[in-house]
Amino acid sequence: MTSKATLCLAALLGVQAAAQTPLYLDPTAPVEQRIDDALSRMTLDEKIRVIHAQSKFSAAGVPRLGLPDFWTDDGPHGVRPDVLWDEWEQAGQTNDSCTAFPALTCLAATWNPDLARLYGRSLAEEALYRGKDMILGPGVNIYRTPLCGRNFEYMGEDPWLASRMVVPYVEGLQSQGVAACVKHYALNNDEEHRHQVNVIVSDRALHEIYLPAFRAAVCEGHAWAIMGAYNLYQNQHNCHNATLLNRILKTDWAFDGVVVSDWGGTHSTAEAIANGLDMEFGTWTDGLTMGATNAYDNYYLANPYKQAIKEGRFSTAELDDKVRRILRLYMRTTLDRTRPLGSLCSESHYDAAMRVACEGIVLLQNRDGMLPISPARTRRILVVGENAVKMMTVGGGSSSLKAQRETSPLDGLRRRLHGLVQVDYARGYVGDTGGSYNGVSTGQDLTDHRTPEQLIDEAVSMARGADCVIVFGGLNKSDYQDCEGHDRQSYGLPYGQDRLVEALAEANPRTVFVSISGNAVAMPWAHKVAAIVQGWFLGSMTGQALAAVLVGDVSPSGRLPFSWMKSLDHYGAHALGAYPGTWREARDVIDEEYSEDIFVGYRWTDSRQTEPLFAFGHGLTYTTFTYGKPRITTLDDAQGRYRLTLTITNTGQRRGAEVVQLYISDLQSSVPRPVKELKGFRKVELEPGQTAEVVFDIDRRMLSFYDDTLGRWRAEPGRFEAIVAASATDIRGRAAFELK
Ligand code: GLC
């Protein structure tokens, strides 16, 4: 065939091919037209198939139209290993180990939105490589009680901090074409009986405390999916809650994404249809035996829904809206052919995990410059505690991972001090010797049959001859600790750690306590130890990050994302007996009234003048900072816009980072308001002697409260005060201004 003829044929085929590319698959066509086109081609069966799971973590696409299956996976800290089609148990693959990033409470503790973006992007790259289109996270439920088993997965007690940190995480994740599924919407602030808790809360507390992080994720981060929570609000399950989903999320916030149920959070076909649920996952069937396998056609939004339509009890109006949202999700993920391929366990991901860990560790107390440890002046260190050796990436519930690497605190210190300092180890206490979850095992054998007395005696005798003692204690990922599904039953440290710490501090005043946990704990011995560090659950780079901070390679810059009270009754929820709730007569529902209302965390202690053990926003560094006097200028009186500036100087001998916090106090309000509320923060890294200027722009939104009589936010004219601080109790300057 002549070249001319070949060209003509190719052109003809090209035209034909173009003509055959249907609109819904044409990436150059407007998304809404593509959605309309796809919807018009789908049968009723196909529409029903895409709105519910087909396996434990996937929903069917439309094979006939070339719309791929849609794959989700946990979790917020790393991509969960693959499970069998219809099981929670492992599939036993050998290609699904991952990078374990630090828990989100550690990310919040960095107070560094740039790291949140890096975190989300890195996690998306791992998800892409593993073929996942949506990550079931991040979680942003507010830290209302320190007993909540899942606080380690969330971003602390303050809505402003959680909002500023969740937006870049979502943006980072979705920048790679992986959907965020922000959870658990909403008011899922404890775990005990989480399927039966009915939260009773004022509109002000709902909008000022519990919704802002979700609203920011949707309205600023443009999250593509939201996960409904297990609990009830206004006596309606949150996976199909008319107020939370139809009114607030989809109308007020104009959410154009997909509402996904929590696994097993769906309880009614009629409510799921009418109240805004778009994708049903994890239902244990609808009245067949709980154990029915592959019962996906029995899901509330499966055959029962199709039957309801066939019988004319429902039109396809709601169904088409659900499918439109799902098609829009496809356009953003599986149908986006420009999506990158991702990468798994890459050095850049370990670097990201290391940066988040190093910047999230919080130095809570450092008497007489105990830390950093100087290798040159240290001969022997004694490391004590089960958490110095125990793997923490396995367990804790759905955020459990199969990490390719996890360096323990003990190994991290031994590697860093190899050849420089002798590092001995004593168990100190025995806690949870288990080490597997859903078929993933740590491979550790932590069995130790010695008695607590023997363990303490051994540690104390070794402590006497050491230059310093570092105890790695805290909680772990087992039930009734930092673990999904249950809450802790007491505020104190488990496994007799208090006795151990007291004995060690007695034997060696140069004792450091590092808490490996996601929650505050009682520390009655805090005044007896030299230093205290909040070490979080740091994932793959645990040992390297803790060693870097303890030895001073890195100056700690983390700040607490929650208040650390001296005792449980200093938390509003507990002071008022507002946790746990009260079972109803039929013992089917627990009513939990959030009586502390908007006064959560430092908002509570400010209102009661109680001193926390360590304040929200608190964190020491290895240097010191001074603050210049804050000055405020009016940018626009009518609009209520002001600019606050101040200088900050590193007056110490080492480079370090300070988190300058801006709180706003409404001095003349017609309604009860907290003494102050966080409305800005800047993390500033400075060399010794260096000074930087920090600028905060203040707008009306930051002065407003939610007016529950009008159902909207508003700022009241009158006197306000901008408070600049290094923590909620360490005030460094004030500047008054008047909102006209
Ligand atoms: C779990 C959790 C949720 C998780 C889902 C899938 O019960 O509540 O956070 O993403 O089910 O594992």
PDB file of C-alpha atoms in Angstrom, residues 107 185 243 501:
ATOM      1  CA  LEU A 107       1.700  15.307  62.653  1.00  0.00           C
ATOM      2  CA  TYR A 185     -18.113  12.540  60.420  1.00  0.00           C
ATOM      3  CA  THR A 243     -28.911  17.039  59.360  1.00  0.00           C
ATOM      4  CA  VAL A 501       9.473   5.376  87.466  1.00  0.00           C
TER       5      VAL A 501
END
